[in-house]
Amino acid sequence: MKRVELRWLARGSCRHPAFMTMRGASLCATDFPAMVGLIRHPDRGAILFDTGYDPAFLDATEPFPERLYRWTTPVAISPDLAWNTWLGGHGIAADEIAAVIVSHFHGDHVAGIRNLAGLRLYCSSAGLAELRRPGRFRRVRQGLLSALVPAQCDADCSFFEEAPRVALPSDFAPFAEGADILGDGSLIAVPLPGHCAGHWGLALRDEAGRAILLAGDAAWSIDAIRRCVPPPRLTTALLGETGVYRATLGHLHAALVNNPGLAILPSHCAQAAAAYEAGDAV
Ligand SMILES: [Zn+2]
């Protein structure tokens, strides 16, 4: 795989009782960061993996029924999440961003899309179709806020399902293949079904040569993957398909156990993010 630079950056957070994310976990409310991947590709510029939260999330959840999303999932969106302020704080120039990859269309992953209008958007066609399907209450119940993704973005989408399939290196096993979204073997989208319609992760190799799997919301934490403990059925059935989710979690667990060098980074796991930042095993 062609190597790319990866930075794994928090962009806002939400608060959930931990037991909603892993069976048997504490009843206490816990903060979960929304992580964003900043990928610097040697030829293609900077590419984001998801966008995290954004002040646009507050606008989109102002009316009813969308407000239900904010009531059930309290968020922390500080003024320094304004797009250019956040980019500047991380030394990122707005005009170096060439594209965005979306793991899935839940509000906490696409709230910043409006800042990227006109750029290439790599995503799942099944996920986008679900976002555009009529039914405002249904969408909110599924964590989808269609106002966050302007309709004109649809014309800029390249779909994972249509990208060429390629084999993954053995240090991602049991994940064996994915979609080569740039066509150069650097960024391979990997289906991680079950969390919601059209949910994908991203396999890459960072500058240190380390195999990385950005896992989106296929698991809430690295601890859940290590112990192979899913969220309660209530959570997974509401958003996606419980049986499929658990099968995907089993594959992530096997990948973690089988590949000591592989870093699996769930989108809301502060522990995995801190370990990756420190260069430790995740
Ligand atoms: Zn999420």
GROMACS .gro file of C-alpha atoms and ligand atoms in nm:
model
  283
    1MET     CA    1   0.000   0.000   0.000
    2LYS     CA    2   0.118   0.350  -0.076
    3ARG     CA    3   0.184   0.524   0.256
    4VAL     CA    4  -0.004   0.834   0.369
    5GLU     CA    5   0.025   1.066   0.668
    6LEU     CA    6  -0.257   1.025   0.921
    7ARG     CA    7  -0.356   1.259   1.200
    8TRP     CA    8  -0.648   1.152   1.418
    9LEU     CA    9  -0.814   1.463   1.557
   10ALA     CA   10  -1.111   1.521   1.790
   11ARG     CA   11  -1.386   1.753   1.669
   12GLY     CA   12  -1.652   1.792   1.937
   13SER     CA   13  -1.800   1.525   2.159
   14CYS     CA   14  -2.126   1.382   2.281
   15ARG     CA   15  -2.237   1.236   2.610
   16HIS     CA   16  -2.396   0.892   2.655
   17PRO     CA   17  -2.439   0.650   2.943
   18ALA     CA   18  -2.153   0.405   2.881
   19PHE     CA   19  -2.386   0.102   2.901
   20MET     CA   20  -2.555   0.215   2.577
   21THR     CA   21  -2.226   0.153   2.395
   22MET     CA   22  -2.118  -0.174   2.559
   23ARG     CA   23  -2.321  -0.438   2.743
   24GLY     CA   24  -2.243  -0.441   3.114
   25ALA     CA   25  -2.064  -0.103   3.114
   26SER     CA   26  -2.136   0.166   3.373
   27LEU     CA   27  -2.458   0.368   3.396
   28CYS     CA   28  -2.252   0.687   3.423
   29ALA     CA   29  -2.265   0.942   3.145
   30THR     CA   30  -1.937   0.942   2.954
   31ASP     CA   31  -1.793   1.182   2.697
   32PHE     CA   32  -1.725   1.034   2.356
   33PRO     CA   33  -1.511   1.243   2.118
   34ALA     CA   34  -1.599   1.257   1.749
   35MET     CA   35  -1.272   1.181   1.569
   36VAL     CA   36  -1.173   1.305   1.224
   37GLY     CA   37  -0.894   1.163   1.012
   38LEU     CA   38  -0.670   1.412   0.835
   39ILE     CA   39  -0.496   1.211   0.564
   40ARG     CA   40  -0.218   1.375   0.368
   41HIS     CA   41  -0.169   1.181   0.046
   42PRO     CA   42   0.165   1.229  -0.136
   43ASP     CA   43  -0.004   1.316  -0.470
   44ARG     CA   44  -0.367   1.399  -0.393
   45GLY     CA   45  -0.341   1.655  -0.113
   46ALA     CA   46  -0.531   1.641   0.214
   47ILE     CA   47  -0.835   1.416   0.245
   48LEU     CA   48  -1.064   1.409   0.549
   49PHE     CA   49  -1.217   1.094   0.691
   50ASP     CA   50  -1.549   1.219   0.834
   51THR     CA   51  -1.600   1.571   0.966
   52GLY     CA   52  -1.708   1.527   1.328
   53TYR     CA   53  -1.938   1.784   1.487
   54ASP     CA   54  -1.980   2.139   1.362
   55PRO     CA   55  -2.191   2.442   1.459
   56ALA     CA   56  -2.414   2.334   1.167
   57PHE     CA   57  -2.529   2.047   1.389
   58LEU     CA   58  -2.692   2.297   1.625
   59ASP     CA   59  -2.880   2.462   1.335
   60ALA     CA   60  -2.993   2.127   1.197
   61THR     CA   61  -3.126   2.012   1.536
   62GLU     CA   62  -3.306   2.338   1.620
   63PRO     CA   63  -3.649   2.244   1.470
   64PHE     CA   64  -3.869   1.960   1.584
   65PRO     CA   65  -3.846   1.661   1.529
   66GLU     CA   66  -3.472   1.699   1.463
   67ARG     CA   67  -3.436   1.847   1.815
   68LEU     CA   68  -3.501   1.497   1.951
   69TYR     CA   69  -3.151   1.405   1.832
   70ARG     CA   70  -2.997   1.677   2.050
   71TRP     CA   71  -3.213   1.586   2.349
   72THR     CA   72  -3.118   1.219   2.338
   73THR     CA   73  -2.751   1.279   2.256
   74PRO     CA   74  -2.624   1.595   2.430
   75VAL     CA   75  -2.331   1.741   2.239
   76ALA     CA   76  -2.037   1.968   2.321
   77ILE     CA   77  -1.976   2.204   2.030
   78SER     CA   78  -1.754   2.494   2.136
   79PRO     CA   79  -1.699   2.811   1.928
   80ASP     CA   80  -1.350   2.691   1.833
   81LEU     CA   81  -1.518   2.424   1.618
   82ALA     CA   82  -1.602   2.697   1.363
   83TRP     CA   83  -1.447   2.549   1.050
   84ASN     CA   84  -1.158   2.786   0.981
   85THR     CA   85  -1.079   2.826   1.351
   86TRP     CA   86  -1.055   2.450   1.395
   87LEU     CA   87  -0.845   2.401   1.081
   88GLY     CA   88  -0.612   2.684   1.183
   89GLY     CA   89  -0.575   2.538   1.531
   90HIS     CA   90  -0.439   2.219   1.374
   91GLY     CA   91  -0.221   2.392   1.113
   92ILE     CA   92  -0.445   2.289   0.824
   93ALA     CA   93  -0.504   2.529   0.532
   94ALA     CA   94  -0.863   2.522   0.408
   95ASP     CA   95  -0.749   2.510   0.046
   96GLU     CA   96  -0.526   2.205   0.094
   97ILE     CA   97  -0.832   1.984   0.152
   98ALA     CA   98  -0.906   1.805  -0.174
   99ALA     CA   99  -1.176   1.555  -0.078
  100VAL     CA  100  -1.370   1.394   0.205
  101ILE     CA  101  -1.442   1.029   0.280
  102VAL     CA  102  -1.759   0.955   0.478
  103SER     CA  103  -1.784   0.638   0.687
  104HIS     CA  104  -2.162   0.681   0.719
  105PHE     CA  105  -2.415   0.962   0.725
  106HIS     CA  106  -2.496   0.995   1.097
  107GLY     CA  107  -2.501   1.358   1.207
  108ASP     CA  108  -2.185   1.332   1.417
  109HIS     CA  109  -1.985   1.223   1.111
  110VAL     CA  110  -2.110   1.465   0.844
  111ALA     CA  111  -2.196   1.785   1.034
  112GLY     CA  112  -1.906   1.970   0.868
  113ILE     CA  113  -1.984   1.866   0.508
  114ARG     CA  114  -2.127   2.207   0.416
  115ASN     CA  115  -1.775   2.348   0.463
  116LEU     CA  116  -1.653   2.115   0.188
  117ALA     CA  117  -1.912   2.191  -0.083
  118GLY     CA  118  -1.778   2.131  -0.432
  119LEU     CA  119  -1.512   1.881  -0.323
  120ARG     CA  120  -1.516   1.512  -0.418
  121LEU     CA  121  -1.712   1.312  -0.158
  122TYR     CA  122  -1.634   0.940  -0.131
  123CYS     CA  123  -1.918   0.750   0.036
  124SER     CA  124  -2.158   0.459   0.018
  125SER     CA  125  -2.445   0.486  -0.231
  126ALA     CA  126  -2.661   0.280   0.010
  127GLY     CA  127  -2.586   0.526   0.290
  128LEU     CA  128  -2.667   0.830   0.078
  129ALA     CA  129  -2.991   0.670  -0.045
  130GLU     CA  130  -3.101   0.619   0.318
  131LEU     CA  131  -3.022   0.984   0.397
  132ARG     CA  132  -3.239   1.099   0.105
  133ARG     CA  133  -3.530   0.862   0.168
  134PRO     CA  134  -3.848   1.049   0.273
  135GLY     CA  135  -3.961   1.034   0.636
  136ARG     CA  136  -3.838   1.302   0.872
  137PHE     CA  137  -3.917   1.113   1.195
  138ARG     CA  138  -3.762   0.793   1.063
  139ARG     CA  139  -3.444   0.979   0.968
  140VAL     CA  140  -3.410   1.141   1.311
  141ARG     CA  141  -3.471   0.807   1.482
  142GLN     CA  142  -3.186   0.666   1.273
  143GLY     CA  143  -2.947   0.954   1.350
  144LEU     CA  144  -2.977   1.108   1.002
  145LEU     CA  145  -3.000   1.486   0.955
  146SER     CA  146  -3.037   1.542   0.582
  147ALA     CA  147  -2.996   1.921   0.615
  148LEU     CA  148  -2.629   1.867   0.704
  149VAL     CA  149  -2.549   1.738   0.354
  150PRO     CA  150  -2.661   1.993   0.093
  151ALA     CA  151  -2.838   1.830  -0.204
  152GLN     CA  152  -2.577   1.965  -0.447
  153CYS     CA  153  -2.319   1.737  -0.280
  154ASP     CA  154  -2.490   1.436  -0.440
  155ALA     CA  155  -2.341   1.526  -0.779
  156ASP     CA  156  -1.990   1.524  -0.627
  157CYS     CA  157  -2.014   1.172  -0.484
  158SER     CA  158  -1.801   0.874  -0.585
  159PHE     CA  159  -1.942   0.555  -0.442
  160PHE     CA  160  -1.745   0.285  -0.262
  161GLU     CA  161  -1.971   0.024  -0.420
  162GLU     CA  162  -1.849   0.127  -0.767
  163ALA     CA  163  -1.475   0.143  -0.692
  164PRO     CA  164  -1.250  -0.144  -0.801
  165ARG     CA  165  -1.220  -0.429  -0.549
  166VAL     CA  166  -0.866  -0.509  -0.437
  167ALA     CA  167  -0.711  -0.753  -0.192
  168LEU     CA  168  -0.596  -0.616   0.145
  169PRO     CA  169  -0.249  -0.699   0.282
  170SER     CA  170  -0.242  -0.993   0.523
  171ASP     CA  171  -0.198  -0.770   0.830
  172PHE     CA  172  -0.565  -0.672   0.803
  173ALA     CA  173  -0.691  -1.035   0.816
  174PRO     CA  174  -0.964  -1.154   0.841
  175PHE     CA  175  -1.057  -0.848   0.635
  176ALA     CA  176  -0.951  -0.966   0.292
  177GLU     CA  177  -1.061  -0.702   0.039
  178GLY     CA  178  -1.202  -0.357  -0.006
  179ALA     CA  179  -1.274  -0.077  -0.252
  180ASP     CA  180  -0.970   0.109  -0.387
  181ILE     CA  181  -1.125   0.452  -0.381
  182LEU     CA  182  -0.839   0.650  -0.538
  183GLY     CA  183  -0.727   0.368  -0.767
  184ASP     CA  184  -0.368   0.369  -0.638
  185GLY     CA  185  -0.394   0.122  -0.350
  186SER     CA  186  -0.348   0.386  -0.081
  187LEU     CA  187  -0.698   0.419   0.067
  188ILE     CA  188  -0.912   0.107   0.074
  189ALA     CA  189  -1.271   0.137   0.194
  190VAL     CA  190  -1.380  -0.172   0.385
  191PRO     CA  191  -1.746  -0.265   0.440
  192LEU     CA  192  -1.820  -0.285   0.814
  193PRO     CA  193  -2.195  -0.350   0.805
  194GLY     CA  194  -2.450  -0.352   1.085
  195HIS     CA  195  -2.425  -0.011   1.256
  196CYS     CA  196  -2.649   0.148   0.991
  197ALA     CA  197  -2.712   0.129   0.617
  198GLY     CA  198  -2.395   0.191   0.416
  199HIS     CA  199  -2.141   0.183   0.699
  200TRP     CA  200  -1.776   0.149   0.588
  201GLY     CA  201  -1.430   0.179   0.740
  202LEU     CA  202  -1.099   0.272   0.579
  203ALA     CA  203  -0.777   0.072   0.559
  204LEU     CA  204  -0.448   0.252   0.503
  205ARG     CA  205  -0.080   0.236   0.586
  206ASP     CA  206   0.063   0.536   0.766
  207GLU     CA  207   0.403   0.696   0.714
  208ALA     CA  208   0.558   0.468   0.978
  209GLY     CA  209   0.437   0.167   0.777
  210ARG     CA  210   0.173   0.080   1.031
  211ALA     CA  211  -0.151  -0.086   0.917
  212ILE     CA  212  -0.448   0.128   1.024
  213LEU     CA  213  -0.818   0.049   1.015
  214LEU     CA  214  -1.042   0.349   1.075
  215ALA     CA  215  -1.346   0.165   1.206
  216GLY     CA  216  -1.614   0.437   1.219
  217ASP     CA  217  -1.892   0.326   1.453
  218ALA     CA  218  -1.851  -0.049   1.397
  219ALA     CA  219  -1.746  -0.042   1.764
  220TRP     CA  220  -1.763   0.235   2.023
  221SER     CA  221  -1.431   0.155   2.186
  222ILE     CA  222  -1.117  -0.051   2.148
  223ASP     CA  223  -1.210  -0.216   2.477
  224ALA     CA  224  -1.535  -0.342   2.321
  225ILE     CA  225  -1.333  -0.488   2.031
  226ARG     CA  226  -1.070  -0.644   2.257
  227ARG     CA  227  -1.335  -0.810   2.474
  228CYS     CA  228  -1.577  -0.862   2.183
  229VAL     CA  229  -1.867  -0.717   2.383
  230PRO     CA  230  -2.139  -0.548   2.174
  231PRO     CA  231  -2.373  -0.268   2.280
  232PRO     CA  232  -2.713  -0.382   2.410
  233ARG     CA  233  -2.956  -0.500   2.144
  234LEU     CA  234  -3.167  -0.188   2.212
  235THR     CA  235  -2.892   0.034   2.068
  236THR     CA  236  -2.796  -0.173   1.765
  237ALA     CA  237  -3.152  -0.264   1.665
  238LEU     CA  238  -3.258   0.103   1.674
  239LEU     CA  239  -2.989   0.212   1.428
  240GLY     CA  240  -2.902  -0.096   1.225
  241GLU     CA  241  -2.901  -0.476   1.233
  242THR     CA  242  -2.793  -0.644   1.556
  243GLY     CA  243  -2.682  -0.979   1.409
  244VAL     CA  244  -2.479  -0.815   1.133
  245TYR     CA  245  -2.326  -0.566   1.377
  246ARG     CA  246  -2.213  -0.850   1.604
  247ALA     CA  247  -2.060  -1.042   1.314
  248THR     CA  248  -1.861  -0.731   1.215
  249LEU     CA  249  -1.750  -0.685   1.578
  250GLY     CA  250  -1.629  -1.046   1.572
  251HIS     CA  251  -1.419  -0.972   1.263
  252LEU     CA  252  -1.270  -0.663   1.429
  253HIS     CA  253  -1.188  -0.869   1.737
  254ALA     CA  254  -1.016  -1.133   1.522
  255ALA     CA  255  -0.821  -0.865   1.335
  256LEU     CA  256  -0.701  -0.712   1.663
  257VAL     CA  257  -0.598  -1.048   1.808
  258ASN     CA  258  -0.432  -1.175   1.488
  259ASN     CA  259  -0.236  -0.862   1.396
  260PRO     CA  260  -0.031  -0.709   1.679
  261GLY     CA  261   0.084  -0.424   1.453
  262LEU     CA  262  -0.264  -0.326   1.335
  263ALA     CA  263  -0.413  -0.008   1.486
  264ILE     CA  264  -0.794  -0.012   1.488
  265LEU     CA  265  -0.933   0.335   1.553
  266PRO     CA  266  -1.306   0.357   1.636
  267SER     CA  267  -1.448   0.705   1.573
  268HIS     CA  268  -1.549   0.767   1.936
  269CYS     CA  269  -1.270   0.598   2.133
  270ALA     CA  270  -1.052   0.844   2.327
  271GLN     CA  271  -0.830   0.561   2.453
  272ALA     CA  272  -0.740   0.433   2.104
  273ALA     CA  273  -0.687   0.790   1.983
  274ALA     CA  274  -0.447   0.867   2.268
  275ALA     CA  275  -0.254   0.544   2.212
  276TYR     CA  276  -0.218   0.614   1.838
  277GLU     CA  277  -0.107   0.970   1.907
  278ALA     CA  278   0.159   0.839   2.146
  279GLY     CA  279   0.278   0.578   1.894
  280ASP     CA  280   0.174   0.296   2.129
  281ALA     CA  281  -0.002  -0.027   2.039
  282VAL     CA  282  -0.375   0.032   2.008
  283ZN      ZN  283  -2.083   0.821   1.547
   0.00000   0.00000   0.00000
